[in-house]
Short mmCIF file of C-alpha atoms and ligand atoms in Angstrom, two decimals:
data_model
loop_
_atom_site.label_atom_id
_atom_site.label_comp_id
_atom_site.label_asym_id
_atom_site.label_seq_id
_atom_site.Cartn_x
_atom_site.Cartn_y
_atom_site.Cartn_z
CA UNK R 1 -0.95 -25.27 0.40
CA UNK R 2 -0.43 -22.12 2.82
CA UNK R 3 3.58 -21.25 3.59
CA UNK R 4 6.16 -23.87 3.10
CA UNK R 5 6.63 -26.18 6.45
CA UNK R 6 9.85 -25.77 6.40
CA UNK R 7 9.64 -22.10 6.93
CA UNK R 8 7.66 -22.73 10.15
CA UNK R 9 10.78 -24.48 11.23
CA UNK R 10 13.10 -21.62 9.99
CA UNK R 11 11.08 -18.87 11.30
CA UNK R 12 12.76 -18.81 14.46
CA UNK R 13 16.36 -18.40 12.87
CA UNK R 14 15.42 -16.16 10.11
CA UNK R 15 13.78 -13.97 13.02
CA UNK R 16 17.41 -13.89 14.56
CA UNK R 17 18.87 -12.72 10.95
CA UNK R 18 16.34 -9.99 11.10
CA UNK R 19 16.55 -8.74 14.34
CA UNK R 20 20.35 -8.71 14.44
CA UNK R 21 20.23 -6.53 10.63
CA UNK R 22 17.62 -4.37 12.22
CA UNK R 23 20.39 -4.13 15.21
CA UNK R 24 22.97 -2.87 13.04
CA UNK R 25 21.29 -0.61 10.11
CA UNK R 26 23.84 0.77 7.55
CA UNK R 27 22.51 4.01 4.95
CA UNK R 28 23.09 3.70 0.95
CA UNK R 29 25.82 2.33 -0.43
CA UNK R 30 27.61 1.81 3.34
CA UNK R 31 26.11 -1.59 3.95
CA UNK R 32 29.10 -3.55 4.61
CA UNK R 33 28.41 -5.11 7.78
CA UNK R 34 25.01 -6.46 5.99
CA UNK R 35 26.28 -7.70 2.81
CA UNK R 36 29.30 -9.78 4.73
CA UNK R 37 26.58 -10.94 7.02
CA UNK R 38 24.46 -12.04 3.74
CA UNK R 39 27.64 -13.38 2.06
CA UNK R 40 28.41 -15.48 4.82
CA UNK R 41 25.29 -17.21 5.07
CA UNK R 42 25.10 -17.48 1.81
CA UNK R 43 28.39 -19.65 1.66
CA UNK R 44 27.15 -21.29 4.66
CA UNK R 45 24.31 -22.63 2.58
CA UNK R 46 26.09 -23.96 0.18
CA UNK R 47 25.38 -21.52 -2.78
CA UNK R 48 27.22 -22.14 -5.71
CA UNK R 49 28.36 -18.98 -6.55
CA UNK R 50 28.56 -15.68 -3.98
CA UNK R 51 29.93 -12.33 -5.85
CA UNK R 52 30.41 -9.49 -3.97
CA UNK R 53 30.88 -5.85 -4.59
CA UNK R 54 28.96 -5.68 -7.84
CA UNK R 55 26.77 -1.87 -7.80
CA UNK R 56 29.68 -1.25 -5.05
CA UNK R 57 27.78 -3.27 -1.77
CA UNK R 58 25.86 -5.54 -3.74
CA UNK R 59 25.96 -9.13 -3.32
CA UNK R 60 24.88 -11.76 -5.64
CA UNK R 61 24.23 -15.52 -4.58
CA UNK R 62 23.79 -18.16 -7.62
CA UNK R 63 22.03 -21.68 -6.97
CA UNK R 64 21.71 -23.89 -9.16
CA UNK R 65 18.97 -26.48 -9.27
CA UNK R 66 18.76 -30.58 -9.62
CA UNK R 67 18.45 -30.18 -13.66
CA UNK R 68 19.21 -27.60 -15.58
CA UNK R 69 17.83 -28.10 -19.29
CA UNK R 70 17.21 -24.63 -20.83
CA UNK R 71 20.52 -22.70 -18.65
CA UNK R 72 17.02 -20.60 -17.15
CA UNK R 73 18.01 -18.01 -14.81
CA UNK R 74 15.60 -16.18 -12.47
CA UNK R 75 16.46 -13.19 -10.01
CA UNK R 76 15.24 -12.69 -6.62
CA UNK R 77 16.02 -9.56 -5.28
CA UNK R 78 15.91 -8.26 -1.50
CA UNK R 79 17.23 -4.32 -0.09
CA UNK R 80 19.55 -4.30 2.07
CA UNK R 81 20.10 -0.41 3.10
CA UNK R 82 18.27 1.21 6.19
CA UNK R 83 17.63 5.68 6.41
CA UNK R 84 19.04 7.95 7.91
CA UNK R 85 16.65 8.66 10.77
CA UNK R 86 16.46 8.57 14.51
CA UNK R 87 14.27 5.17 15.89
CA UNK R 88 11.59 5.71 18.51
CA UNK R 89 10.79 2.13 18.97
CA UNK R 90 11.63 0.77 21.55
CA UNK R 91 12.20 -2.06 21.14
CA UNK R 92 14.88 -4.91 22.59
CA UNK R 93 16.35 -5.04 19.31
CA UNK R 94 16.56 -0.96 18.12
CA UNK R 95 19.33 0.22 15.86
CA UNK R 96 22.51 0.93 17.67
CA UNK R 97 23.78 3.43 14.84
CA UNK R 98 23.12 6.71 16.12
CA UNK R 99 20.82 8.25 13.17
CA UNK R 100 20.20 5.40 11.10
CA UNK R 101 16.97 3.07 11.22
CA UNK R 102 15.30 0.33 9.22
CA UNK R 103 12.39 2.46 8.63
CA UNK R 104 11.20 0.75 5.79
CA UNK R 105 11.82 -2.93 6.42
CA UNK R 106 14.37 -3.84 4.04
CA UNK R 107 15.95 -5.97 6.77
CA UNK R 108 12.70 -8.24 6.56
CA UNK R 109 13.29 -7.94 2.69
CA UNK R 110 17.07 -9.30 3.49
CA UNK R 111 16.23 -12.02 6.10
CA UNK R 112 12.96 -13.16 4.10
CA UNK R 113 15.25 -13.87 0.68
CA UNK R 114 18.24 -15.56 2.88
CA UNK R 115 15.56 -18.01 4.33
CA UNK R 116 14.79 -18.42 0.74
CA UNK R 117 18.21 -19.20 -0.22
CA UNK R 118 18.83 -21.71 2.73
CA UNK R 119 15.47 -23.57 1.71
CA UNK R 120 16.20 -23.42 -2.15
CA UNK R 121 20.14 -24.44 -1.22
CA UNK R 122 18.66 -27.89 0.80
CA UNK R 123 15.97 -28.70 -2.17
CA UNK R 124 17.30 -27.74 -5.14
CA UNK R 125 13.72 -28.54 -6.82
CA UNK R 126 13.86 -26.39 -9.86
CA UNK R 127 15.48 -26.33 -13.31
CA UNK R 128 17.92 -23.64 -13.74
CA UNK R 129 19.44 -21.27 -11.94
CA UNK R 130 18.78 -18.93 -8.65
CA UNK R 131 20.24 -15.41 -8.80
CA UNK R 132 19.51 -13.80 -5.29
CA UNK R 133 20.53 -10.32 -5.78
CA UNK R 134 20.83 -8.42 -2.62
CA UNK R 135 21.15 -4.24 -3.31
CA UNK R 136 22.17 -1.65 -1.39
CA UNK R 137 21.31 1.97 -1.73
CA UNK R 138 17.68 1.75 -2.50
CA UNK R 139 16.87 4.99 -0.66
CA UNK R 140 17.65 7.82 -2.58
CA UNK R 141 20.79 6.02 -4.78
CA UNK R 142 19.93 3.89 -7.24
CA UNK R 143 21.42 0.98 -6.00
CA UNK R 144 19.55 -0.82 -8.56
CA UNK R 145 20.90 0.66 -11.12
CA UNK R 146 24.24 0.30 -9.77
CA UNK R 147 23.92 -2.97 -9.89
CA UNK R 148 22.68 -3.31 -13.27
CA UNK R 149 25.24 -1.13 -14.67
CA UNK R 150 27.54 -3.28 -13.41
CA UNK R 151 26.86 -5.75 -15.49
CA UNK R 152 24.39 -8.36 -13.35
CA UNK R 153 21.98 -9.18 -15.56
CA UNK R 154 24.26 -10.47 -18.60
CA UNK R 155 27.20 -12.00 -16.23
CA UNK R 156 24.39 -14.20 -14.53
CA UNK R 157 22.10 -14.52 -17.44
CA UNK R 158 19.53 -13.65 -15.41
CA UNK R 159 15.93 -13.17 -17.85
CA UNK R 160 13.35 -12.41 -14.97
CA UNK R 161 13.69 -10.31 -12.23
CA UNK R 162 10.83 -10.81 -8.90
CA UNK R 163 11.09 -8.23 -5.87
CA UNK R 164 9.10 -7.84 -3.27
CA UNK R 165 8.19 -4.73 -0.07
CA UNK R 166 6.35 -5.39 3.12
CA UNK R 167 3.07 -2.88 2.72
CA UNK R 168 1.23 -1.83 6.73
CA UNK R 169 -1.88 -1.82 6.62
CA UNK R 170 -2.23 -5.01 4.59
CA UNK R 171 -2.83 -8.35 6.78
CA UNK R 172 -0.16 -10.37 7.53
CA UNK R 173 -0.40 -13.28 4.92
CA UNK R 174 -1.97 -11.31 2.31
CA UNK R 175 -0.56 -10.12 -0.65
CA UNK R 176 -1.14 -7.09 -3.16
CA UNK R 177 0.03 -6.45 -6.81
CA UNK R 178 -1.04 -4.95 -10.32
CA UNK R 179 -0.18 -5.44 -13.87
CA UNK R 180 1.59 -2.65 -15.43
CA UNK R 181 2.34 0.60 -13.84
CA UNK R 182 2.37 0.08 -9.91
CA UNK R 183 4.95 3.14 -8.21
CA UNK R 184 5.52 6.35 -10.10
CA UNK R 185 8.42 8.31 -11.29
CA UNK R 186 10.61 10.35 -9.60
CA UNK R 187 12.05 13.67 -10.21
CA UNK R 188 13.85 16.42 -8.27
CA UNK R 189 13.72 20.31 -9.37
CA UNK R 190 15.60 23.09 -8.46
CA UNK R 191 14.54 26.35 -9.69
CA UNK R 192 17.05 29.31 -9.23
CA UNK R 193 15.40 32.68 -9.22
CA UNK R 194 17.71 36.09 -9.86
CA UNK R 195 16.43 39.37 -9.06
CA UNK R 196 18.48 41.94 -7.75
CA UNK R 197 18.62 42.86 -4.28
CA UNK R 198 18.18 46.00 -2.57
CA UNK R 199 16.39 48.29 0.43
CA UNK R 200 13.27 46.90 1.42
CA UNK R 201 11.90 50.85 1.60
CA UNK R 202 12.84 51.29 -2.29
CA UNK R 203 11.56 48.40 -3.98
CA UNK R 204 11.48 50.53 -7.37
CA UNK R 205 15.53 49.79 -7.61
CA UNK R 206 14.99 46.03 -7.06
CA UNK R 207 14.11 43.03 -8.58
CA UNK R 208 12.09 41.17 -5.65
CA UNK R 209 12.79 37.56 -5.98
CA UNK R 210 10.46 36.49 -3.14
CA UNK R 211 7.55 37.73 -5.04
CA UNK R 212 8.88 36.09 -8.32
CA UNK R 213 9.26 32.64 -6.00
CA UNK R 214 5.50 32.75 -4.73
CA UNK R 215 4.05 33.40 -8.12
CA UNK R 216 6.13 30.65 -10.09
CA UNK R 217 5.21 28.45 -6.93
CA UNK R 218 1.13 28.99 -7.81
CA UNK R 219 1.45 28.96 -11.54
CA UNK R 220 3.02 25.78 -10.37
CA UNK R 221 -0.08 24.14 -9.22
CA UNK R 222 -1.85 24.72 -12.27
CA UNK R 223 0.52 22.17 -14.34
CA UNK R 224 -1.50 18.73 -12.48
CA UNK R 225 -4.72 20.96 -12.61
CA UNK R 226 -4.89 22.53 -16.23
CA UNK R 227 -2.11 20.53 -18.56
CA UNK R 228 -2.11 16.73 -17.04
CA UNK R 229 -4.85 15.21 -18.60
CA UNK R 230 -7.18 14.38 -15.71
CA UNK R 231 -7.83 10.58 -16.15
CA UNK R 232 -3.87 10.20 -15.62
CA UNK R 233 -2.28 11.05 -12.93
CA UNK R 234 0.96 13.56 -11.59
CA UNK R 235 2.36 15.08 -8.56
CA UNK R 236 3.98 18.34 -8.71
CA UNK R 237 4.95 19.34 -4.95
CA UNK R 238 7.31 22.34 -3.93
CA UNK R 239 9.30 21.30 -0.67
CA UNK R 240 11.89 24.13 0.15
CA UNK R 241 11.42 27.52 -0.88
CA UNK R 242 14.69 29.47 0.74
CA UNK R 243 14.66 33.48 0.28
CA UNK R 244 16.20 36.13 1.72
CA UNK R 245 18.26 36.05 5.39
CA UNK R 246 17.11 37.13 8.60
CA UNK R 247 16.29 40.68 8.56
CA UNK R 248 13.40 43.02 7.67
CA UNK R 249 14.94 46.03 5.60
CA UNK R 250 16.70 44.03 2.87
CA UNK R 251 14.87 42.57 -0.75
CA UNK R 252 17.23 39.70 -1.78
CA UNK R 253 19.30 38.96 -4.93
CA UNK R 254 18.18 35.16 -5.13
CA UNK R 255 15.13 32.91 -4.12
CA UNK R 256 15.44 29.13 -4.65
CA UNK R 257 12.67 26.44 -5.15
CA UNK R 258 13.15 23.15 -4.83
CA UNK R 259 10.89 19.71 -4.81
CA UNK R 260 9.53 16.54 -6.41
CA UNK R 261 7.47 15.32 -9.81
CA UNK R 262 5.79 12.34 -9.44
CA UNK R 263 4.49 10.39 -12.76
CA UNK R 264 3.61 7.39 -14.54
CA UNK R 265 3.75 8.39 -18.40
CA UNK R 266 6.63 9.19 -19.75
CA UNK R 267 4.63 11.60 -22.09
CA UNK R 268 3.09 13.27 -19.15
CA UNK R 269 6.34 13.45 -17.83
CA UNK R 270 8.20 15.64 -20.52
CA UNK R 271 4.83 17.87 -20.59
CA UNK R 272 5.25 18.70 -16.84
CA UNK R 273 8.90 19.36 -17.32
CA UNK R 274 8.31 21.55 -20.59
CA UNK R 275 5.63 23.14 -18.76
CA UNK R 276 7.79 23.65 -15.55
CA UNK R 277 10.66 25.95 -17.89
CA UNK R 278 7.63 27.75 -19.73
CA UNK R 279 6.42 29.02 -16.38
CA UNK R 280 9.55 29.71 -14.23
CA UNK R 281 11.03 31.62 -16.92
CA UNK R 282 7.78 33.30 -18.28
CA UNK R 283 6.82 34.28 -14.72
CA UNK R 284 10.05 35.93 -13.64
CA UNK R 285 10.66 37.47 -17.08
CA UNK R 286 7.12 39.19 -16.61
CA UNK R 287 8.97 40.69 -13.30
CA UNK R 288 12.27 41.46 -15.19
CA UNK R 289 13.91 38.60 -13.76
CA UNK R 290 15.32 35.07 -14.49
CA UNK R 291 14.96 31.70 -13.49
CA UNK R 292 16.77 28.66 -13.93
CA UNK R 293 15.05 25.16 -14.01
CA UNK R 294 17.08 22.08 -13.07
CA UNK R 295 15.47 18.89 -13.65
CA UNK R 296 16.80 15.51 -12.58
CA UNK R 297 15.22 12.19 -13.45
CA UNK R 298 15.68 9.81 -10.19
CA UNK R 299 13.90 6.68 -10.55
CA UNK R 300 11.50 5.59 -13.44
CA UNK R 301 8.00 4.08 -13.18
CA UNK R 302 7.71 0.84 -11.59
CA UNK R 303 6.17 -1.27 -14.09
CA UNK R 304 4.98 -4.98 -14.02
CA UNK R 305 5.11 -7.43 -17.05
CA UNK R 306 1.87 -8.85 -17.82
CA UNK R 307 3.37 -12.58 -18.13
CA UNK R 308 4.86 -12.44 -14.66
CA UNK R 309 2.22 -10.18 -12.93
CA UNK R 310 -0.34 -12.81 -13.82
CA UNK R 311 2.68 -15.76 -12.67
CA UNK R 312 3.16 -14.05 -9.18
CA UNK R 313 -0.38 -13.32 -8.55
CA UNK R 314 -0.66 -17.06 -9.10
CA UNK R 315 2.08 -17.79 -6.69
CA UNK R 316 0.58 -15.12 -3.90
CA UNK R 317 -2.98 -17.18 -4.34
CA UNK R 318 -1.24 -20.56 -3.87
CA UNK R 319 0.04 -18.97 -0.75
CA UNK R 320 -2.52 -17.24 0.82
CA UNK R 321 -6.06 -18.08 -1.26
CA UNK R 322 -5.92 -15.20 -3.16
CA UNK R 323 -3.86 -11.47 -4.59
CA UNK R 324 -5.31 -8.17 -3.53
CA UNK R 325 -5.30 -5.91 -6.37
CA UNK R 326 -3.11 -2.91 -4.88
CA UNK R 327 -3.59 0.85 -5.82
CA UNK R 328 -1.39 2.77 -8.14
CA UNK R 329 1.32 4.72 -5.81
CA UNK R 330 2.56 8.33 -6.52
CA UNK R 331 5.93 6.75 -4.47
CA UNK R 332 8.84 5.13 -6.24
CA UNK R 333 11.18 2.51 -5.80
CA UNK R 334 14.47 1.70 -7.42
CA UNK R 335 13.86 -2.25 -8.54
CA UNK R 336 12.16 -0.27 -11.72
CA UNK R 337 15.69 0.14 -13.06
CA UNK R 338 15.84 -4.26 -13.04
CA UNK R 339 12.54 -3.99 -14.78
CA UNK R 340 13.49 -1.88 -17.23
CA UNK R 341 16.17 -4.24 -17.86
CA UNK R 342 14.34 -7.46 -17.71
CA UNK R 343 11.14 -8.64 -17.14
CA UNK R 344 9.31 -9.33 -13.87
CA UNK R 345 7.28 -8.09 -11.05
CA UNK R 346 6.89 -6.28 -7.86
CA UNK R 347 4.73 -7.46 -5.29
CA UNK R 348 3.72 -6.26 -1.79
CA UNK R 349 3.09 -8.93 1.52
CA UNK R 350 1.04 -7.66 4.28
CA UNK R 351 3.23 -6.31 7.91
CA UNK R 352 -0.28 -6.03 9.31
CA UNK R 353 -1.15 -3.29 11.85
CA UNK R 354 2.14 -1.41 12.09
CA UNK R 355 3.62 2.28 11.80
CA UNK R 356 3.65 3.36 8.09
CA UNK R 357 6.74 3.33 6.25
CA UNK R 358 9.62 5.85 7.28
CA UNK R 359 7.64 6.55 10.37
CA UNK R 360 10.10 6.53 13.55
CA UNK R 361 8.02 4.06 15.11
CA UNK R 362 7.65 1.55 12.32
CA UNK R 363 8.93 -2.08 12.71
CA UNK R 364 9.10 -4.99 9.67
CA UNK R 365 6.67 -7.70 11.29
CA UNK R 366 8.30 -10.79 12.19
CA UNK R 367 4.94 -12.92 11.05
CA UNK R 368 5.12 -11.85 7.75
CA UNK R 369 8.63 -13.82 7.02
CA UNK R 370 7.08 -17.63 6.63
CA UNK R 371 5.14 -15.77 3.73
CA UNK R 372 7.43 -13.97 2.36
CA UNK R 373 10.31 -16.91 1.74
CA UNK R 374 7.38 -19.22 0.90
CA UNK R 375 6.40 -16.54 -2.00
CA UNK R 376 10.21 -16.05 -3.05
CA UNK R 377 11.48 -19.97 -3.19
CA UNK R 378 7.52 -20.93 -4.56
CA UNK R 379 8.24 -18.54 -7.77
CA UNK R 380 11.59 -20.42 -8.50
CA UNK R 381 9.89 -24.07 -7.87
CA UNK R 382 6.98 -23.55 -9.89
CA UNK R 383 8.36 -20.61 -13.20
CA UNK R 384 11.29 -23.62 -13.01
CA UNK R 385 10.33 -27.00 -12.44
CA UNK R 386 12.70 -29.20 -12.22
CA UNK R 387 12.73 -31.31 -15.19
NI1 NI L 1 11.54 0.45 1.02
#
């Protein structure tokens, strides 16, 4: 069996949903147009429960199935929040918000899991209960763990959590997942360098923080290279490195560094930022300076549970014949906070041919939705039959 029939009939409609989201894109936690939008159809449907403002702009729908023998609860979960970039698409459709874009498709993710509600509403062909959890904030605030912090899990008794992302470059009606680790952790630094400031023509009375900045910056590059142990894997990458103002006579007082650690151990993970301290402040001692390391845990690992893995790689190869198996990813993703609080998987569906991810030309590909809702209402139907 390929996608559900009833999705051919819906993909019209749930084209309209996604189109009209991608219309009207709304940044982090300000996706109030979107979750009304969502909590309106998902009343429409005939859901038996719809929450709103839980992790702020989250919105939760609850159906429950023809039988219900074991009170089993399973979460679906879709982003809802677009970026904050400028859209060179073109298209009929485009984002009429001045500086905000769905860039990354998370109003496919939205419409796919509201066609799934609508089909799951009409069938009801499971045991338990469906908790469609629909999250704002998923670029760069947590809204994952807003959610979850809130309380979602134990107020819905949800024990399994499935999301899913479009990935370009895969073929429409293909899917692609791994067991265990899948996107890495994320972590911002700041590192604030003092010297002390002075004529550029008598460096002996200063304390050159630009030179400080450029040599913590290389020892930098020898954390991945000569402390991560080479058969796993870490990203240490410097982004900003502000010194100075505009002129040519003066040294400084200050330098800052900033950027981004990307792993998948946690071990490797407090060696890097150990290891980060150790050289900042050995480097600019060695100068007669100081340096300040700020490290900030974002996200945590995205990591798949064996049991469900294995279930939704199943469900993919009902789908479409078969699973890809996809490559580890140094980027990260926010649904590892519902992971960490239950178990469950993350699974990528093909958007074919199309602008990468966060590009200003990128568009979520309409053919990939009859997949997509098949995947999402198959899971509940099959880890759930009704009794
Ligand atoms: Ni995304």
């Amino acid at each position: 069996m390929p996608v559900k029939n009833r999705f051919a009939e819906l993909h019209a409609e749930i084209t309209e949903w996604r189109r009209d989201i991608h219309t009207h894109p709304e940044v982090l936690y300000e996706t109030h147009r979107t979750s009304a939008l969502v909590a309106e159809k998902l009343r429409a449907f005939g859901c038996d429960e719809v929450v709103t403002g839980i992790g702020r702009t989250g919105v939760v729908g609850i159906i429950k199935g023809k039988t219900n023998t074991g009170n089993k609860v399973i979460g679906l979960r879709a982003d809802m929040d677009a970026l904050p970039m400028q859209e060179q698409t073109g298209l009929e459709y485009a984002s009429q918000t001045d500086g905000a874009m769905h860039a990354c498709g998370h109003d496919g993710h939205t419409a796919m899991l509201l066609g799934a509600a609508k089909y799951l509403s009409e069938t009801r062909n499971f045991d338990g209960s469906v908790a469609l959890i629909f999250q704002p904030a998923e670029e760069g605030g947590n809204g994952a763990l807003a959610m979850v912090e809130d309380g979602m899990m134990d107020r819905f008794g949800i024990q399994e959590v499935y999301g899913m992302h479009n990935e370009p470059g895969l073929a429409v009606g293909e899917f692609a997942l791994r067991k265990g680790p899948l996107l890495a952790a994320v972590d911002f630094f700041t590192i604030e360098i003092e010297g002390k400031g002075g004529h550029a023509a008598m460096p002996q009375q200063t304390v050159d923080p630009t030179l400080m900045g450029t040599q913590i910056h290389t020892a930098l590059q020898s954390i991945v290279s000569r402390n991560v142990n080479p058969v796993d894997r870490a990203v240490v990458s410097v982004t900003s490195f502000q010194t100075g103002s505009d002129v040519f006579n003066v040294i400084p007082h200050t330098a800052t560094l900033k950027g981004t650690v990307r792993t998948f151990s946690p071990d490797t993970q407090d060696m890097v930022e150990v290891r980060m301290r150790e050289v900042a402040n050995g480097i600019a001692a060695t100068f007669g300076g100081k340096a300040t390391l700020e490290y900030n845990r974002i996200t945590p690992a995205t990591i798949n549970a064996d049991t469900q893995a294995e279930f939704a790689e199943d469900v993919a190869t009902v789908i479409s014949g078969g699973c890809n198996e996809a490559p580890l990813v140094m980027g990260g993703e926010d649904f590892s906070y519902m992971l960490q609080a239950r178990p469950g998987a993350f699974i990528f569906v093909g958007n074919g041919d199309s602008a990468a991810l966060h590009h200003p030309e990128y568009n979520f590909n309409d053919e990939a939705i009859p997949f997509g809702s098949s995947f999402l209402s198959e899971v509940i139907e099959r880890r759930m039959p009704a009794a």
